[in-house]
PDB file of C-alpha atoms in Angstrom:
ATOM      1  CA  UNK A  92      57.000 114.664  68.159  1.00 84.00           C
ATOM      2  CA  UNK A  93      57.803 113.307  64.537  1.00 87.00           C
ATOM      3  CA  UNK A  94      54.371 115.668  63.550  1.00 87.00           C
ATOM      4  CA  UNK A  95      54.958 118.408  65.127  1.00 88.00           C
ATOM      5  CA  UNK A  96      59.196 118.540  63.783  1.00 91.00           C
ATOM      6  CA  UNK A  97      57.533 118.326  60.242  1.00 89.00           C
ATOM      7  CA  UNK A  98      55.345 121.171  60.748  1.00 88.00           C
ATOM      8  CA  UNK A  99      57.748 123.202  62.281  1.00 89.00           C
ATOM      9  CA  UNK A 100      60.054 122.787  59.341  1.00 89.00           C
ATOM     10  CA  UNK A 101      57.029 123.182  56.765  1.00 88.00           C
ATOM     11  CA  UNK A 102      56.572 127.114  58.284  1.00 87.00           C
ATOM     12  CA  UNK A 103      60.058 127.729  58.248  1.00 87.00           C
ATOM     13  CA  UNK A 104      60.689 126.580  54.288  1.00 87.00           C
ATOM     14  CA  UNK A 105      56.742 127.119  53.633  1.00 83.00           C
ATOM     15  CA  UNK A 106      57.303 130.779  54.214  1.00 81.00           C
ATOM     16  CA  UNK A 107      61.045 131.728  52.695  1.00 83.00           C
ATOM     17  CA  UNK A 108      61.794 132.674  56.593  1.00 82.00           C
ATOM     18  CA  UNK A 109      64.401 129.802  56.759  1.00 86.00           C
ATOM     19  CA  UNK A 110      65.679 130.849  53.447  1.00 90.00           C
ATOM     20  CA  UNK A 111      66.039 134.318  53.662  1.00 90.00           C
ATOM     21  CA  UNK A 112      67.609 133.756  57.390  1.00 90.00           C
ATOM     22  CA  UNK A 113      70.257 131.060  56.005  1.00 90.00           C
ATOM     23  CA  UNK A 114      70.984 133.544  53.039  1.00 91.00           C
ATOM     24  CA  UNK A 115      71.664 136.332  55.219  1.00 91.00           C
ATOM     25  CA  UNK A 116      74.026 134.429  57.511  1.00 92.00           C
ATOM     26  CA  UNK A 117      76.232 132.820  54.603  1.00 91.00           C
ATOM     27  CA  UNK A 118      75.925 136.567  52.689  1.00 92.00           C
ATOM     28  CA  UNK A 119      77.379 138.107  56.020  1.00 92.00           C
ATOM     29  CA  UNK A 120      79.831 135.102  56.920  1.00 90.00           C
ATOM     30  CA  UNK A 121      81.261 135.382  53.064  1.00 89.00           C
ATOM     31  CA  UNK A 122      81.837 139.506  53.498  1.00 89.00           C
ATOM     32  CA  UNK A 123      83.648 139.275  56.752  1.00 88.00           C
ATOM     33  CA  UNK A 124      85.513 136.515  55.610  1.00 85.00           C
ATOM     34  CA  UNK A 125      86.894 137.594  51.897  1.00 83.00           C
ATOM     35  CA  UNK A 126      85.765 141.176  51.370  1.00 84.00           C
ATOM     36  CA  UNK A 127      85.189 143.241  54.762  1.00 83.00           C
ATOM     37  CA  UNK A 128      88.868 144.568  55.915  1.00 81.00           C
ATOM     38  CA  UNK A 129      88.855 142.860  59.582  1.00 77.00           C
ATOM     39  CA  UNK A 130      90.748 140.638  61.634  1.00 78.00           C
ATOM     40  CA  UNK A 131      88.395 137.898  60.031  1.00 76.00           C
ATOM     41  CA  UNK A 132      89.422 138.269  56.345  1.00 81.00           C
ATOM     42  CA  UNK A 133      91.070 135.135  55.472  1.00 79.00           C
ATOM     43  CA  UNK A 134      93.378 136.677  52.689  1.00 76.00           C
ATOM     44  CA  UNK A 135      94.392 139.625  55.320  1.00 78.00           C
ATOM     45  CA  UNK A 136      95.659 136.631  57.898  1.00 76.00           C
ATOM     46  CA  UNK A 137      97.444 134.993  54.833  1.00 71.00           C
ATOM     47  CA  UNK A 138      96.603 131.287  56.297  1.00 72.00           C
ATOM     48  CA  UNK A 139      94.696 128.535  54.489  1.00 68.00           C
ATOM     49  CA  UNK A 140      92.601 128.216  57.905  1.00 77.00           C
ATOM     50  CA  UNK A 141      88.661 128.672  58.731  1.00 83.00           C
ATOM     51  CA  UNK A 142      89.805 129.467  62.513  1.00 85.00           C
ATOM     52  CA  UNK A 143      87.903 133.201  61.538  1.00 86.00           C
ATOM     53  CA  UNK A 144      84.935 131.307  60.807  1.00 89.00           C
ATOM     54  CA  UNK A 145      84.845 129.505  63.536  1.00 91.00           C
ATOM     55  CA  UNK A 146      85.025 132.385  65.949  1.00 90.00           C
ATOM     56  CA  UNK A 147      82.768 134.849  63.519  1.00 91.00           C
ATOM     57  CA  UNK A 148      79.805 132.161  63.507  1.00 94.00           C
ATOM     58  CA  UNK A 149      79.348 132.227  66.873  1.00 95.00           C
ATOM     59  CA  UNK A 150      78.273 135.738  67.255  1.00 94.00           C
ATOM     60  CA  UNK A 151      76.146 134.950  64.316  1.00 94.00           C
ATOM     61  CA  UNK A 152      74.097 132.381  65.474  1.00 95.00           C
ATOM     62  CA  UNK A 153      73.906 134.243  68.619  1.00 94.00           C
ATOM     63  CA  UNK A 154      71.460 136.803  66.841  1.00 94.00           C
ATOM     64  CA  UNK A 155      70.130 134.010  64.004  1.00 94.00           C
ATOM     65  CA  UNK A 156      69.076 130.877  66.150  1.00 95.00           C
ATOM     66  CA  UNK A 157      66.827 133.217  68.091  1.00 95.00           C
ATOM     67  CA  UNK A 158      65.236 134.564  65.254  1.00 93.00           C
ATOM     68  CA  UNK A 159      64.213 130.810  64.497  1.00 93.00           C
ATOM     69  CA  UNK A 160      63.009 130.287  67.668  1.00 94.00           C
ATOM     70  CA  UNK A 161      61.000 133.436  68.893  1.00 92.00           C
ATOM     71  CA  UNK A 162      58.121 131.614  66.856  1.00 89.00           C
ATOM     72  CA  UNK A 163      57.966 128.397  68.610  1.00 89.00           C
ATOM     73  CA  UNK A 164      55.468 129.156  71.508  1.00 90.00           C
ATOM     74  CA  UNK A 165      55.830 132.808  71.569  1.00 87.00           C
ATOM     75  CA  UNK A 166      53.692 133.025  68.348  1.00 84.00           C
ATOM     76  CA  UNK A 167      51.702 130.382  69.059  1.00 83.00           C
ATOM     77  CA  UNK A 168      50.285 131.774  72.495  1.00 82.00           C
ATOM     78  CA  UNK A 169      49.672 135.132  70.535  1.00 81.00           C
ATOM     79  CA  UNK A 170      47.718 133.672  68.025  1.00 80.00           C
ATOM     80  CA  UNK A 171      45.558 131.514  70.211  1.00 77.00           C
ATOM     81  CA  UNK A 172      46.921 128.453  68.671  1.00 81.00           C
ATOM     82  CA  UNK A 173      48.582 127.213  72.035  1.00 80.00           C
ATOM     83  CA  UNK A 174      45.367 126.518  73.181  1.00 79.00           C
ATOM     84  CA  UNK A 175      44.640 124.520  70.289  1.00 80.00           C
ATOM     85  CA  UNK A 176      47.662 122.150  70.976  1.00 79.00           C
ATOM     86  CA  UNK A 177      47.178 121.803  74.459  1.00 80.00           C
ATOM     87  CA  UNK A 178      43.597 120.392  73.134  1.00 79.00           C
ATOM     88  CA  UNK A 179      45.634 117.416  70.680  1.00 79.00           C
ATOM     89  CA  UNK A 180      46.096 114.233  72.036  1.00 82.00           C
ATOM     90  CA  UNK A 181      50.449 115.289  72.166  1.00 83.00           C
ATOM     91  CA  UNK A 182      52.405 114.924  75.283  1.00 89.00           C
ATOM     92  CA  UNK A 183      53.871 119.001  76.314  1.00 90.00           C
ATOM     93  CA  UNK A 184      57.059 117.310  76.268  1.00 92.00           C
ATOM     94  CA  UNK A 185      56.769 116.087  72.083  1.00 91.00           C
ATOM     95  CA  UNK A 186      55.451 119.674  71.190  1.00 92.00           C
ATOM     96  CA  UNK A 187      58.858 121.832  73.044  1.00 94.00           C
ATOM     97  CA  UNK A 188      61.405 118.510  71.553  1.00 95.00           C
ATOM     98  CA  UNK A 189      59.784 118.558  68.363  1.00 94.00           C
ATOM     99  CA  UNK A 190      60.111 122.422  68.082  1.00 94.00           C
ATOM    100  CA  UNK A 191      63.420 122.166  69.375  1.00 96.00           C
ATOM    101  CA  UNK A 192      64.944 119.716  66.484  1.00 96.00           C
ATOM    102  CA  UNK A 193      63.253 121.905  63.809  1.00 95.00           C
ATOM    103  CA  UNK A 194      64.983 124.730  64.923  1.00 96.00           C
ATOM    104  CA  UNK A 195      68.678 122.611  65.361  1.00 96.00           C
ATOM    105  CA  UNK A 196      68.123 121.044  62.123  1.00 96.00           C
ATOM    106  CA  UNK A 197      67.623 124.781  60.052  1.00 95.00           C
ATOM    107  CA  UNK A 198      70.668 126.312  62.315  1.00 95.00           C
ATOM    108  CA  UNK A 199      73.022 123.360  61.180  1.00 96.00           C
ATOM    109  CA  UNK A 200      71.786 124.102  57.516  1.00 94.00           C
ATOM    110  CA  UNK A 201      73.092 127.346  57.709  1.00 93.00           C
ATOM    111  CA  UNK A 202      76.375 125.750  58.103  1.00 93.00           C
ATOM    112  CA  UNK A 203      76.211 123.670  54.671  1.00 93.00           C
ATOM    113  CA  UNK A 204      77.336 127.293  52.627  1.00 90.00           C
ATOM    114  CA  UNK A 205      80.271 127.005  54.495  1.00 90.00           C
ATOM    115  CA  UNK A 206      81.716 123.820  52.701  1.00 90.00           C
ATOM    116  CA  UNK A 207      82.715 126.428  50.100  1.00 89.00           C
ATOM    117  CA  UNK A 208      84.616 128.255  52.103  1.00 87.00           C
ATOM    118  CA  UNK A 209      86.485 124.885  53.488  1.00 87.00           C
ATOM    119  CA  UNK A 210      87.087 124.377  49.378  1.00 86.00           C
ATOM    120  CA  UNK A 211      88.163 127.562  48.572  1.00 84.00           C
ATOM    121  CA  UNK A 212      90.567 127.390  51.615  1.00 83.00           C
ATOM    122  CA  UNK A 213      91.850 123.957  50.896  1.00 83.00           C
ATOM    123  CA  UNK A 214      92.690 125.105  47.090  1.00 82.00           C
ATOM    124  CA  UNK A 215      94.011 128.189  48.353  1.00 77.00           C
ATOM    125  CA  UNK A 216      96.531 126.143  50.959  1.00 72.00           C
ATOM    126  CA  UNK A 217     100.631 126.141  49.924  1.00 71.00           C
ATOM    127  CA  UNK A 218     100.597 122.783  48.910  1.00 74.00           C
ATOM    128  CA  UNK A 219      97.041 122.207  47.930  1.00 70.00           C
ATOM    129  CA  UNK A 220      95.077 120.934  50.842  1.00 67.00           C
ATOM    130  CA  UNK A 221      97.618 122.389  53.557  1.00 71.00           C
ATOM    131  CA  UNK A 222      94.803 122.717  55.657  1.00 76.00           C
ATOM    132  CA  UNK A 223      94.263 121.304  59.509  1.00 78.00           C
ATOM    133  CA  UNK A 224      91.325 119.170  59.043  1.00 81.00           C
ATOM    134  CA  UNK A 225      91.533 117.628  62.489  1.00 84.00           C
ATOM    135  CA  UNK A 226      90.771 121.341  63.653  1.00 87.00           C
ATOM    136  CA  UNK A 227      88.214 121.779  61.371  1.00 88.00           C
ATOM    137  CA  UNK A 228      85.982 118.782  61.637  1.00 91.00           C
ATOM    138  CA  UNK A 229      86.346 119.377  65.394  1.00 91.00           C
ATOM    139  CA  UNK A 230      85.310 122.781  65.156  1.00 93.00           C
ATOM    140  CA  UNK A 231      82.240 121.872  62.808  1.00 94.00           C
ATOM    141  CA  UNK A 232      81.160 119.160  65.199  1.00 95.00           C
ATOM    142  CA  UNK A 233      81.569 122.029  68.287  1.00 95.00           C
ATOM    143  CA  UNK A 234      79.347 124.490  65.936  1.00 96.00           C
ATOM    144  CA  UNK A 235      76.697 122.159  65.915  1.00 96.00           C
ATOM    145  CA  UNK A 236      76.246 121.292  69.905  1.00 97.00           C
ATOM    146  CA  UNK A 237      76.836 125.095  69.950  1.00 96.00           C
ATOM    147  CA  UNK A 238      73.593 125.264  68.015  1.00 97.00           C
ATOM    148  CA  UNK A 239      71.358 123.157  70.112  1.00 97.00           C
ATOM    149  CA  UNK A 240      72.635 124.827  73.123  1.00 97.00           C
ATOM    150  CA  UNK A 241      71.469 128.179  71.670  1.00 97.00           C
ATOM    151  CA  UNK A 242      68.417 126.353  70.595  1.00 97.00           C
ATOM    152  CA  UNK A 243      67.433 125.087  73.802  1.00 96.00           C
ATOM    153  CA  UNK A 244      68.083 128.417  75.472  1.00 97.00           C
ATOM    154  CA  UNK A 245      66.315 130.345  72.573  1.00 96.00           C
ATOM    155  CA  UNK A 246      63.112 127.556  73.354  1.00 96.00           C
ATOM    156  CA  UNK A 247      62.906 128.698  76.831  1.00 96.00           C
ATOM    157  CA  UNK A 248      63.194 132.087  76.177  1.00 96.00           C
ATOM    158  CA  UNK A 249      59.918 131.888  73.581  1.00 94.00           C
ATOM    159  CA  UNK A 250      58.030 129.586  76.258  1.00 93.00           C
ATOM    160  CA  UNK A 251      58.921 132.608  78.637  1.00 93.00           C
ATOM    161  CA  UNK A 252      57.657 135.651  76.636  1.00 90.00           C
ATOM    162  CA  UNK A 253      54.191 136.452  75.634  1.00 86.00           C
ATOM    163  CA  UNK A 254      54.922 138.062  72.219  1.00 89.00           C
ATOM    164  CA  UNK A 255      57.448 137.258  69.523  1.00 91.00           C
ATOM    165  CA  UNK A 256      59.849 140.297  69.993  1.00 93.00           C
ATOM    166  CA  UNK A 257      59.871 139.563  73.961  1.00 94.00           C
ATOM    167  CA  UNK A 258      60.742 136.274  72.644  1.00 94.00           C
ATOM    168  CA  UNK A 259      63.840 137.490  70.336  1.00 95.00           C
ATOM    169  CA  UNK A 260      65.279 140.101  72.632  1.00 96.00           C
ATOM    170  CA  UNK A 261      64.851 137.570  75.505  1.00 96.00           C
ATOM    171  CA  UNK A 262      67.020 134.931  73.556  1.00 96.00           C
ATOM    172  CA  UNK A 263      69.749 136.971  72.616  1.00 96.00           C
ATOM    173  CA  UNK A 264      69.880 138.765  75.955  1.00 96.00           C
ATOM    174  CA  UNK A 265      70.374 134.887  77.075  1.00 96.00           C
ATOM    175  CA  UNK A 266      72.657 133.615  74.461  1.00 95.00           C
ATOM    176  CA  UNK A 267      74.859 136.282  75.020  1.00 96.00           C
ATOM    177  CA  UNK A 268      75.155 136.296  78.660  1.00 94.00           C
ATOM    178  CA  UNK A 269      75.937 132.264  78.127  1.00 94.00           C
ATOM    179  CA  UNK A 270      78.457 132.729  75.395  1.00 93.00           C
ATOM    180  CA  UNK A 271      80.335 135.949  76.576  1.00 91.00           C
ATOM    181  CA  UNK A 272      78.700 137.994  79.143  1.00 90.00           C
ATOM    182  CA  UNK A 273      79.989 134.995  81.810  1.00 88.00           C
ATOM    183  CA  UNK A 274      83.367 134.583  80.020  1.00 86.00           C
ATOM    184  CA  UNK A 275      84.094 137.835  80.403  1.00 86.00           C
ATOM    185  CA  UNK A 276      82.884 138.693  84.257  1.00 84.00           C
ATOM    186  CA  UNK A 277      85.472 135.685  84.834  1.00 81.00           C
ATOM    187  CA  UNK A 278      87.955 137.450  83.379  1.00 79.00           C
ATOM    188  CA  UNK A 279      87.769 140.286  85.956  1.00 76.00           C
ATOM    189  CA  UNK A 280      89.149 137.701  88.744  1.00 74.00           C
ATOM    190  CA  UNK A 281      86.728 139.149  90.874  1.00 70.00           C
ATOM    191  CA  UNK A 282      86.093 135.784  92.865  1.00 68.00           C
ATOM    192  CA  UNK A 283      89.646 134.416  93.519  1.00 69.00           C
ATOM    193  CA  UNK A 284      89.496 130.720  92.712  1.00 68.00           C
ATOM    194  CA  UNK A 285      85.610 130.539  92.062  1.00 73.00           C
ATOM    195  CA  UNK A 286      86.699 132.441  88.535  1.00 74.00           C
ATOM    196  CA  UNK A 287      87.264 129.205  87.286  1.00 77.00           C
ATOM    197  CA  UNK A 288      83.992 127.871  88.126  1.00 80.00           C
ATOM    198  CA  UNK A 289      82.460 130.852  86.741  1.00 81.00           C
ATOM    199  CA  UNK A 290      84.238 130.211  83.645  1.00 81.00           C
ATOM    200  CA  UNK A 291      82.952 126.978  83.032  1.00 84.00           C
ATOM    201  CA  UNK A 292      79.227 127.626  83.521  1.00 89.00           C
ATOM    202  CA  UNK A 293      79.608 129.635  80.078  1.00 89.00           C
ATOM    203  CA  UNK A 294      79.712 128.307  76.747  1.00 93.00           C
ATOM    204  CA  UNK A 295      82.935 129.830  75.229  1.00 91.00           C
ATOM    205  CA  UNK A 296      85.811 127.802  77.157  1.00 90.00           C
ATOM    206  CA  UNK A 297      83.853 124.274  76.250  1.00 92.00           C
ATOM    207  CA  UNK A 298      83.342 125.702  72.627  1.00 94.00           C
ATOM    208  CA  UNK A 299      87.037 126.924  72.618  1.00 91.00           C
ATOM    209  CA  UNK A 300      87.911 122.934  72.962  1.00 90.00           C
ATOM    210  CA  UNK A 301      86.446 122.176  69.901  1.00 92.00           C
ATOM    211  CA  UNK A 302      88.097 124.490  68.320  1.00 89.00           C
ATOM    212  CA  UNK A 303      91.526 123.338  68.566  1.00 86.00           C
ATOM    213  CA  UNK A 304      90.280 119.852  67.764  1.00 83.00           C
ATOM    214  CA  UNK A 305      89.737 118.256  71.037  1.00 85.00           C
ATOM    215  CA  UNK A 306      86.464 116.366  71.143  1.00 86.00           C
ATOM    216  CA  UNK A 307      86.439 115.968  74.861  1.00 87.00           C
ATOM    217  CA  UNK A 308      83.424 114.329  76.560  1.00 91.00           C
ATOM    218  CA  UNK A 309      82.857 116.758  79.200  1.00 93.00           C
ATOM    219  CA  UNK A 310      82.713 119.383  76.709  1.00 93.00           C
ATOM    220  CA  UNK A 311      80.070 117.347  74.771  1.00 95.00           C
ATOM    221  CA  UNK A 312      78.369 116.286  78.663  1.00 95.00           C
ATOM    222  CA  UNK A 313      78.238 120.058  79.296  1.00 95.00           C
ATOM    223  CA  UNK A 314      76.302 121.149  76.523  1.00 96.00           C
ATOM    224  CA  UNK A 315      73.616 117.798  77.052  1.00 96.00           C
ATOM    225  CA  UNK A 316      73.168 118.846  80.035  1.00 97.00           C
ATOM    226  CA  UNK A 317      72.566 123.042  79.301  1.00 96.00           C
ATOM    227  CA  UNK A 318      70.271 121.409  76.540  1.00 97.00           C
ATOM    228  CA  UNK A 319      68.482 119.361  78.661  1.00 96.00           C
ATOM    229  CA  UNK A 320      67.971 121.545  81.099  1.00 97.00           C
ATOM    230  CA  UNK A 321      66.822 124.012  78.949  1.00 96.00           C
ATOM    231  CA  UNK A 322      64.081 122.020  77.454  1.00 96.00           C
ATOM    232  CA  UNK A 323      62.807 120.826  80.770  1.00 96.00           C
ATOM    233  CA  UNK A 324      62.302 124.489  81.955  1.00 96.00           C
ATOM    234  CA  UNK A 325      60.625 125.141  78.591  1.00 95.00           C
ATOM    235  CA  UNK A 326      58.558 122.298  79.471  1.00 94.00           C
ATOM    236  CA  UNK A 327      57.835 123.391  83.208  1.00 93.00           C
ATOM    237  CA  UNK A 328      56.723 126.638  81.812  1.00 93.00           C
ATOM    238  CA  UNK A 329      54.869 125.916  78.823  1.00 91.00           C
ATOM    239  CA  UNK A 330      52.734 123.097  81.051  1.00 90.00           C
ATOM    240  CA  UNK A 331      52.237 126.671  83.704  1.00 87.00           C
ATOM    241  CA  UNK A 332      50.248 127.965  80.598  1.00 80.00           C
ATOM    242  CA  UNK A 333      47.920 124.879  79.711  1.00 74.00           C
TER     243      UNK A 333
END
């Protein structure tokens, strides 16, 4: 598993694909957030907050973290090179865990830019370091479950698809329908009291928690289990093709 989360990582950073991806998303996360005129500009709200980061990234890493993972065993079947692997002496279950951590590891990367804009913002506060860091540190910690969630779906979709672009379209398609698509059908009330349940199979309410600082473990149980169910479908599938 250790072997295959190096290699992974080697043909992201091997290639410039991991850097080029991680300087797009702090490029588009520092225009929306100081230059673009939106509700996400941080000297438009006039607060020393990252809140507007916190509810931009999402939507980011809804279209990045697939990117990262069409590759895993999408590209790898098309190649022929799934074949190959299925030949090594490496359990099915190593190969989809150790492709899942290298694509975790570069989405919390991306994040690292953002420390700026936590220093700018902390300068910026009225006093000096008026900032909610409680909020923040909570919200970091719900970014990064957010991104193995989104990993773990974006797995399954690549173990699903046959080509690369399958793959991506697949994973967003999924992402989205996790993050908002289910959110929002809640929000109809179309099912009386079952809205509720609905509401909770998405990701958005248990991300919203972490946003407001609350670390709460069935937030954090929610998301082990979406991973872990996520990677034992990719498994299921991927052990279909061997």
């Amino acid at each position: 598993m250790f072997a295959i989360f190096k290699k992974e990582l080697w043909s992201y950073f091997g290639n410039w694909s991991a850097w080029i991806i991680m300087a797009a998303f702090s490029l588009i996360a520092a225009l929306f957030l100081f230059f673009f005129e939106n509700d996400s500009n941080i000297f438009e709200i006039g607060m020393a907050s990252l809140q507007s980061y916190f509810v931009l990234v999402p939507w980011l890493l809804m279209f990045i973290i697939p990117a990262l993972s069409m590759k895993t065993f999408a590209e790898e079947q098309q190649t022929g090179t799934l074949n190959w692997l299925f030949s090594q002496p490496l359990k099915i279950s190593d190969l989809v865990v150790g492709k899942f951590l290298s694509v975790w590891t570069v989405g919390i990367l991306c994040l690292i830019p953002s420390l700026v804009y936590l220093y700018t913002v902390y300068v910026l506060g009225v006093p000096a370091g008026n900032v909610d860091l409680g909020m923040t540190f909570g919200s970091y910690i719900g970014l990064i479950i957010l991104i193995a969630a989104f990993a773990g779906v974006g797995i399954l979709a690549s173990s699903l698809s046959q080509n690369q672009i399958m793959a991506y379209l697949l994973g967003v398609f999924m992402c989205f329908i996790m993050y908002f698509g289910i959110e929002q059908l809640a929000s109809y009330k179309l099912l009386g009291g079952a809205d509720f349940i609905l509401q909770n199979i998405g990701f958005y309410q248990h991300f919203l928690a972490f946003t407001r600082g609350l670390v709460d473990f069935k937030d954090v149980a929610y998301f082990v289990l979406i991973i872990g169910v996520s990677l034992v479908l990719s498994n299921h599938f991927i052990q279909k093709k061997k």
